[in-house]
């Protein structure tokens, strides 16, 4: 597997030292691995703690390592997904979180990280009410899956646009890269629209989309530059929705709940959502646990190797989009 084939996710994380037991059996200790955790211990996020970015690279066999561009950890170090936690705050809804462990070359623990699925508040107590390894892979996969939201209109082979929730396996979908393709599976999940699971709203016409488009934060949109406005040297770009947030034409829609839908084909394709090009589910060792067992059992072993993002253009880094006019620039580039 080459570097361009690896799944790389950048997830907000706290070093364990910033999340310590305030009251309980492990009082004074930082967050540890599953074997060291005690239910009903009360943790406190010490101010002025802020999450860093932990970049994960996934190997073909499902192994994890620290990827380039990370803000935490040693690049190249092995990572182990230890467990999933449920934390009960003093007020509000429970928060699920993942615990990841960085391992040194000798196999010893080098660092422990907390990856919350919703924002944590400094100086608020959190009671540990659940800790398990059972669903850790599935929860990480759900965070990594690119998804559309209920009501998104997808273009069919006929040119008609249907709401995504009305699609069925076997439907013939128009793709930008390979014409008409048969939909193999459509996934659905409901999540709290907070933190990593809060969708990004791309307002109508911001990127030549006919209507508002609401997608998961890591969802890539495909932009064809008629003129190389970003200086990438490539006309075909994949831009992450979250990297386009500008508080105006593209905003984070935080709060409440969101229904997410995933479209799976035999290959990774670019479909049309509200009239603009956007990727289908990218299937790899990281996202496979989000699929039901009966779907995985029917898939060809080669299916995962047929999913490549680099076949559709370059994945634009956030640094190139960190400017207030990035969205209007991309829109202009696609029209010239």
CSV table of C-alpha atoms in Angstrom, one decimal:
chain,number,residue,atom,x,y,z
A,1,UNK,CA,0.0,0.0,0.0
A,2,UNK,CA,1.5,3.3,-1.0
A,3,UNK,CA,1.2,6.6,0.9
A,4,UNK,CA,-1.5,7.8,-1.5
A,5,UNK,CA,-3.6,4.7,-0.8
A,6,UNK,CA,-3.5,4.9,3.0
A,7,UNK,CA,-6.5,6.3,4.8
A,8,UNK,CA,-5.5,9.3,6.8
A,9,UNK,CA,-7.8,10.9,9.3
A,10,UNK,CA,-7.0,13.9,11.5
A,11,UNK,CA,-9.0,13.7,14.8
A,12,UNK,CA,-9.1,16.1,17.8
A,13,UNK,CA,-7.5,14.4,20.8
A,14,UNK,CA,-6.3,15.2,24.3
A,15,UNK,CA,-3.1,13.8,25.8
A,16,UNK,CA,-4.0,11.7,28.8
A,17,UNK,CA,-2.2,14.0,31.2
A,18,UNK,CA,-4.9,16.7,30.5
A,19,UNK,CA,-7.7,14.4,31.6
A,20,UNK,CA,-7.1,13.2,35.2
A,21,UNK,CA,-9.2,11.5,37.9
A,22,UNK,CA,-10.5,14.2,40.3
A,23,UNK,CA,-12.4,11.8,42.6
A,24,UNK,CA,-12.3,8.0,42.7
A,25,UNK,CA,-10.1,4.9,43.0
A,26,UNK,CA,-7.5,6.3,40.6
A,27,UNK,CA,-7.5,9.8,42.1
A,28,UNK,CA,-4.7,12.0,40.6
A,29,UNK,CA,-3.9,9.6,37.8
A,30,UNK,CA,-4.2,10.5,34.1
A,31,UNK,CA,-6.5,8.6,31.8
A,32,UNK,CA,-5.1,5.1,31.3
A,33,UNK,CA,-5.8,2.0,29.2
A,34,UNK,CA,-8.8,-0.3,29.6
A,35,UNK,CA,-7.2,-2.6,32.2
A,36,UNK,CA,-6.5,0.4,34.5
A,37,UNK,CA,-9.8,2.1,34.3
A,38,UNK,CA,-12.3,2.0,37.1
A,39,UNK,CA,-16.0,2.8,36.6
A,40,UNK,CA,-17.5,5.7,38.5
A,41,UNK,CA,-14.1,7.5,38.7
A,42,UNK,CA,-14.7,11.2,38.1
A,43,UNK,CA,-12.4,13.0,35.6
A,44,UNK,CA,-11.6,16.6,35.1
A,45,UNK,CA,-10.3,18.3,32.0
A,46,UNK,CA,-7.6,20.6,33.3
A,47,UNK,CA,-7.7,24.1,31.9
A,48,UNK,CA,-6.4,25.5,29.6
A,49,UNK,CA,-6.5,22.2,27.8
A,50,UNK,CA,-7.3,22.3,24.1
A,51,UNK,CA,-7.5,19.3,21.8
A,52,UNK,CA,-4.6,18.7,19.4
A,53,UNK,CA,-4.8,17.0,16.0
A,54,UNK,CA,-3.9,13.3,16.0
A,55,UNK,CA,-3.4,12.2,12.4
A,56,UNK,CA,-4.0,8.5,11.8
A,57,UNK,CA,-2.7,6.4,8.9
A,58,UNK,CA,-4.3,3.0,8.4
A,59,UNK,CA,-2.5,0.1,6.9
A,60,UNK,CA,-4.1,-2.5,4.7
A,61,UNK,CA,-4.5,-5.0,7.6
A,62,UNK,CA,-6.1,-2.4,9.8
A,63,UNK,CA,-3.1,-1.3,11.8
A,64,UNK,CA,-2.7,2.3,12.8
A,65,UNK,CA,0.2,4.7,12.9
A,66,UNK,CA,0.8,8.4,13.5
A,67,UNK,CA,0.7,10.2,10.1
A,68,UNK,CA,2.6,13.2,8.8
A,69,UNK,CA,0.9,16.5,9.6
A,70,UNK,CA,0.0,15.4,13.1
A,71,UNK,CA,0.0,17.8,16.0
A,72,UNK,CA,0.4,15.0,18.5
A,73,UNK,CA,2.6,11.9,18.7
A,74,UNK,CA,5.7,10.8,16.9
A,75,UNK,CA,5.3,10.4,13.2
A,76,UNK,CA,5.5,6.8,12.1
A,77,UNK,CA,4.8,5.5,15.7
A,78,UNK,CA,2.4,2.6,16.0
A,79,UNK,CA,-1.1,3.3,17.4
A,80,UNK,CA,-3.4,0.9,19.2
A,81,UNK,CA,-7.1,1.5,19.5
A,82,UNK,CA,-7.6,0.5,23.1
A,83,UNK,CA,-11.3,1.0,24.0
A,84,UNK,CA,-14.4,3.2,23.8
A,85,UNK,CA,-15.7,5.1,26.8
A,86,UNK,CA,-19.0,6.7,27.8
A,87,UNK,CA,-18.6,9.8,30.0
A,88,UNK,CA,-21.4,11.4,31.9
A,89,UNK,CA,-21.0,15.1,32.4
A,90,UNK,CA,-22.5,17.1,35.3
A,91,UNK,CA,-25.2,18.3,32.9
A,92,UNK,CA,-26.1,17.4,29.4
A,93,UNK,CA,-26.0,14.2,27.3
A,94,UNK,CA,-23.4,11.5,27.7
A,95,UNK,CA,-20.3,11.7,25.5
A,96,UNK,CA,-18.7,8.7,23.8
A,97,UNK,CA,-14.9,8.8,23.4
A,98,UNK,CA,-12.1,6.6,22.1
A,99,UNK,CA,-8.8,5.8,23.8
A,100,UNK,CA,-5.8,5.4,21.6
A,101,UNK,CA,-2.3,4.3,22.7
A,102,UNK,CA,1.0,5.3,21.0
A,103,UNK,CA,3.6,2.5,21.2
A,104,UNK,CA,7.4,2.9,21.1
A,105,UNK,CA,9.6,0.6,19.0
A,106,UNK,CA,10.0,-1.7,22.0
A,107,UNK,CA,6.3,-2.1,22.3
A,108,UNK,CA,5.9,0.0,25.4
A,109,UNK,CA,3.3,2.6,26.0
A,110,UNK,CA,4.6,6.0,24.9
A,111,UNK,CA,1.4,8.1,25.2
A,112,UNK,CA,-2.3,7.7,25.7
A,113,UNK,CA,-4.9,9.9,23.9
A,114,UNK,CA,-8.5,10.6,24.5
A,115,UNK,CA,-10.6,11.2,21.3
A,116,UNK,CA,-14.0,12.5,22.3
A,117,UNK,CA,-16.9,12.3,19.8
A,118,UNK,CA,-18.4,15.5,21.2
A,119,UNK,CA,-16.7,18.6,22.7
A,120,UNK,CA,-15.5,18.5,26.3
A,121,UNK,CA,-15.6,21.5,28.6
A,122,UNK,CA,-12.7,22.4,30.9
A,123,UNK,CA,-13.4,22.3,34.6
A,124,UNK,CA,-16.4,20.1,34.3
A,125,UNK,CA,-16.5,16.7,35.9
A,126,UNK,CA,-17.1,13.6,33.8
A,127,UNK,CA,-18.0,10.3,35.4
A,128,UNK,CA,-16.8,7.2,33.6
A,129,UNK,CA,-19.9,5.0,33.3
A,130,UNK,CA,-18.8,2.6,30.6
A,131,UNK,CA,-15.6,1.2,29.1
A,132,UNK,CA,-15.4,-1.6,26.5
A,133,UNK,CA,-13.4,-2.8,23.6
A,134,UNK,CA,-16.5,-4.3,21.8
A,135,UNK,CA,-17.5,-1.4,19.6
A,136,UNK,CA,-14.3,0.7,19.4
A,137,UNK,CA,-13.6,-0.2,15.7
A,138,UNK,CA,-17.2,0.5,14.7
A,139,UNK,CA,-17.2,3.9,16.3
A,140,UNK,CA,-13.9,4.9,14.8
A,141,UNK,CA,-15.3,3.7,11.4
A,142,UNK,CA,-18.4,5.8,11.8
A,143,UNK,CA,-16.3,8.9,12.5
A,144,UNK,CA,-14.3,8.2,9.3
A,145,UNK,CA,-17.1,7.4,6.9
A,146,UNK,CA,-18.0,10.2,4.4
A,147,UNK,CA,-21.8,10.7,4.5
A,148,UNK,CA,-24.6,12.7,2.9
A,149,UNK,CA,-27.6,13.8,5.0
A,150,UNK,CA,-31.3,13.1,4.7
A,151,UNK,CA,-32.9,15.0,1.9
A,152,UNK,CA,-29.8,15.3,-0.3
A,153,UNK,CA,-30.8,14.8,-3.9
A,154,UNK,CA,-28.5,12.3,-5.9
A,155,UNK,CA,-28.5,12.3,-9.7
A,156,UNK,CA,-29.6,9.0,-11.2
A,157,UNK,CA,-28.7,7.5,-14.6
A,158,UNK,CA,-31.8,9.1,-16.1
A,159,UNK,CA,-30.8,12.5,-15.0
A,160,UNK,CA,-33.5,12.6,-12.4
A,161,UNK,CA,-32.6,13.6,-8.8
A,162,UNK,CA,-33.9,11.5,-5.9
A,163,UNK,CA,-33.6,12.1,-2.2
A,164,UNK,CA,-30.9,9.9,-0.8
A,165,UNK,CA,-33.2,8.2,1.7
A,166,UNK,CA,-35.3,6.9,-1.2
A,167,UNK,CA,-32.4,5.1,-3.0
A,168,UNK,CA,-32.1,1.3,-2.9
A,169,UNK,CA,-29.3,-1.1,-3.7
A,170,UNK,CA,-29.3,-1.8,-7.4
A,171,UNK,CA,-30.3,1.7,-8.4
A,172,UNK,CA,-28.3,3.1,-11.3
A,173,UNK,CA,-26.4,6.2,-10.3
A,174,UNK,CA,-24.6,8.7,-12.6
A,175,UNK,CA,-21.0,9.1,-11.7
A,176,UNK,CA,-18.5,11.7,-13.0
A,177,UNK,CA,-15.6,9.3,-13.5
A,178,UNK,CA,-17.3,6.1,-14.8
A,179,UNK,CA,-20.7,6.9,-16.2
A,180,UNK,CA,-23.6,4.9,-14.8
A,181,UNK,CA,-22.8,2.6,-11.9
A,182,UNK,CA,-25.0,0.3,-9.8
A,183,UNK,CA,-25.3,1.1,-6.1
A,184,UNK,CA,-24.2,-1.8,-4.0
A,185,UNK,CA,-25.2,-0.6,-0.5
A,186,UNK,CA,-26.7,2.4,1.3
A,187,UNK,CA,-25.9,2.8,4.9
A,188,UNK,CA,-27.8,4.9,7.5
A,189,UNK,CA,-27.0,6.1,11.0
A,190,UNK,CA,-28.2,8.8,13.3
A,191,UNK,CA,-25.7,10.8,15.4
A,192,UNK,CA,-25.6,13.8,17.7
A,193,UNK,CA,-24.6,16.7,15.4
A,194,UNK,CA,-21.7,17.8,17.6
A,195,UNK,CA,-17.9,17.7,17.5
A,196,UNK,CA,-16.6,15.3,14.9
A,197,UNK,CA,-20.1,14.3,13.9
A,198,UNK,CA,-21.4,17.8,13.2
A,199,UNK,CA,-22.2,18.2,9.5
A,200,UNK,CA,-21.0,21.0,7.2
A,201,UNK,CA,-23.6,23.1,5.4
A,202,UNK,CA,-22.6,24.4,2.0
A,203,UNK,CA,-25.2,27.0,1.1
A,204,UNK,CA,-26.9,27.0,-2.2
A,205,UNK,CA,-24.7,28.3,-5.1
A,206,UNK,CA,-21.5,28.5,-2.9
A,207,UNK,CA,-19.8,26.0,-5.1
A,208,UNK,CA,-22.4,26.0,-8.0
A,209,UNK,CA,-24.7,23.7,-6.0
A,210,UNK,CA,-28.3,24.1,-6.9
A,211,UNK,CA,-29.5,23.9,-3.3
A,212,UNK,CA,-28.1,23.7,0.2
A,213,UNK,CA,-25.8,20.7,0.6
A,214,UNK,CA,-25.2,19.1,4.1
A,215,UNK,CA,-22.4,16.6,4.4
A,216,UNK,CA,-20.1,15.0,7.0
A,217,UNK,CA,-17.1,17.2,7.8
A,218,UNK,CA,-14.5,14.9,6.1
A,219,UNK,CA,-16.5,14.5,2.9
A,220,UNK,CA,-14.5,15.4,-0.2
A,221,UNK,CA,-16.1,17.6,-2.9
A,222,UNK,CA,-14.6,17.3,-6.4
A,223,UNK,CA,-13.7,20.7,-8.0
A,224,UNK,CA,-12.5,20.9,-11.6
A,225,UNK,CA,-10.3,24.0,-12.0
A,226,UNK,CA,-10.5,25.5,-15.5
A,227,UNK,CA,-7.8,27.9,-14.2
A,228,UNK,CA,-5.3,26.8,-11.5
A,229,UNK,CA,-6.3,29.4,-8.9
A,230,UNK,CA,-4.8,27.5,-6.0
A,231,UNK,CA,-1.5,26.8,-7.7
A,232,UNK,CA,-1.7,23.0,-7.2
A,233,UNK,CA,-0.6,22.2,-10.7
A,234,UNK,CA,-3.6,19.9,-11.1
A,235,UNK,CA,-7.1,20.7,-12.5
A,236,UNK,CA,-9.0,18.1,-10.5
A,237,UNK,CA,-9.1,18.7,-6.7
A,238,UNK,CA,-10.7,17.0,-3.8
A,239,UNK,CA,-11.5,19.4,-1.0
A,240,UNK,CA,-12.7,18.5,2.4
A,241,UNK,CA,-15.9,20.1,3.5
A,242,UNK,CA,-14.6,21.1,6.9
A,243,UNK,CA,-11.6,22.9,5.4
A,244,UNK,CA,-14.0,25.2,3.5
A,245,UNK,CA,-15.9,26.5,6.6
A,246,UNK,CA,-15.9,30.3,6.5
A,247,UNK,CA,-18.8,31.2,8.7
A,248,UNK,CA,-20.7,32.6,5.7
A,249,UNK,CA,-21.3,30.5,2.6
A,250,UNK,CA,-20.0,27.3,4.3
A,251,UNK,CA,-20.8,26.8,8.0
A,252,UNK,CA,-20.6,24.1,10.6
A,253,UNK,CA,-24.2,23.1,11.6
A,254,UNK,CA,-23.7,22.2,15.3
A,255,UNK,CA,-26.5,20.9,17.5
A,256,UNK,CA,-29.4,18.4,17.6
A,257,UNK,CA,-29.2,15.1,15.6
A,258,UNK,CA,-28.3,14.3,12.0
A,259,UNK,CA,-29.3,11.3,9.8
A,260,UNK,CA,-26.2,10.3,7.8
A,261,UNK,CA,-26.3,8.1,4.6
A,262,UNK,CA,-23.4,6.4,2.9
A,263,UNK,CA,-23.3,5.3,-0.7
A,264,UNK,CA,-21.1,2.3,-1.6
A,265,UNK,CA,-20.1,1.1,-5.1
A,266,UNK,CA,-17.6,-1.6,-6.2
A,267,UNK,CA,-15.2,1.3,-6.8
A,268,UNK,CA,-14.8,4.7,-5.2
A,269,UNK,CA,-16.7,7.1,-7.4
A,270,UNK,CA,-17.7,10.8,-7.8
A,271,UNK,CA,-21.5,11.2,-7.8
A,272,UNK,CA,-23.6,14.3,-8.2
A,273,UNK,CA,-25.3,15.7,-5.0
A,274,UNK,CA,-27.5,18.7,-5.4
A,275,UNK,CA,-25.8,19.1,-8.8
A,276,UNK,CA,-22.2,19.2,-7.7
A,277,UNK,CA,-19.5,16.4,-7.7
A,278,UNK,CA,-18.9,14.7,-4.3
A,279,UNK,CA,-17.3,11.4,-3.4
A,280,UNK,CA,-19.0,8.1,-2.5
A,281,UNK,CA,-18.0,6.1,0.6
A,282,UNK,CA,-14.3,5.4,0.6
A,283,UNK,CA,-13.9,1.8,1.6
A,284,UNK,CA,-10.7,0.7,3.4
A,285,UNK,CA,-9.5,-1.1,6.5
A,286,UNK,CA,-10.6,2.0,8.6
A,287,UNK,CA,-14.2,2.2,7.3
A,288,UNK,CA,-15.0,-1.4,6.7
A,289,UNK,CA,-16.2,-2.0,10.3
A,290,UNK,CA,-19.1,0.4,9.7
A,291,UNK,CA,-20.6,-2.1,7.2
A,292,UNK,CA,-22.9,-4.9,8.3
A,293,UNK,CA,-21.3,-8.4,8.3
A,294,UNK,CA,-23.7,-9.6,5.6
A,295,UNK,CA,-22.6,-6.9,3.2
A,296,UNK,CA,-18.9,-7.5,3.9
A,297,UNK,CA,-19.4,-11.3,3.3
A,298,UNK,CA,-20.8,-10.6,-0.2
A,299,UNK,CA,-18.1,-8.3,-1.3
A,300,UNK,CA,-15.1,-9.3,-3.4
A,301,UNK,CA,-11.8,-9.4,-1.6
A,302,UNK,CA,-10.5,-7.0,-4.2
A,303,UNK,CA,-13.2,-4.4,-3.6
A,304,UNK,CA,-11.2,-2.5,-1.0
A,305,UNK,CA,-8.2,-2.2,-3.3
A,306,UNK,CA,-10.4,-0.7,-6.0
A,307,UNK,CA,-11.1,2.4,-3.8
A,308,UNK,CA,-8.6,5.1,-4.5
A,309,UNK,CA,-9.0,8.8,-4.0
A,310,UNK,CA,-6.0,9.8,-6.0
A,311,UNK,CA,-7.8,8.6,-9.1
A,312,UNK,CA,-10.0,11.6,-8.9
A,313,UNK,CA,-7.5,14.4,-8.3
A,314,UNK,CA,-5.3,15.6,-5.5
A,315,UNK,CA,-6.5,15.8,-1.9
A,316,UNK,CA,-6.0,19.5,-1.1
A,317,UNK,CA,-4.3,20.2,2.2
A,318,UNK,CA,-6.0,22.6,4.6
A,319,UNK,CA,-3.1,25.1,4.4
A,320,UNK,CA,-4.0,25.9,0.8
A,321,UNK,CA,-7.6,26.6,1.8
A,322,UNK,CA,-6.8,28.7,4.9
A,323,UNK,CA,-7.9,32.0,3.3
A,324,UNK,CA,-11.2,33.9,3.6
A,325,UNK,CA,-11.9,33.8,-0.2
A,326,UNK,CA,-11.2,30.1,-0.7
A,327,UNK,CA,-14.8,29.1,-1.5
A,328,UNK,CA,-15.4,32.0,-3.9
A,329,UNK,CA,-11.9,31.3,-5.5
A,330,UNK,CA,-12.9,27.6,-6.1
A,331,UNK,CA,-16.2,28.6,-7.5
A,332,UNK,CA,-14.6,31.1,-9.9
A,333,UNK,CA,-11.9,28.6,-10.9
A,334,UNK,CA,-14.6,26.0,-11.9
A,335,UNK,CA,-16.4,28.6,-14.1
A,336,UNK,CA,-13.5,30.2,-16.1
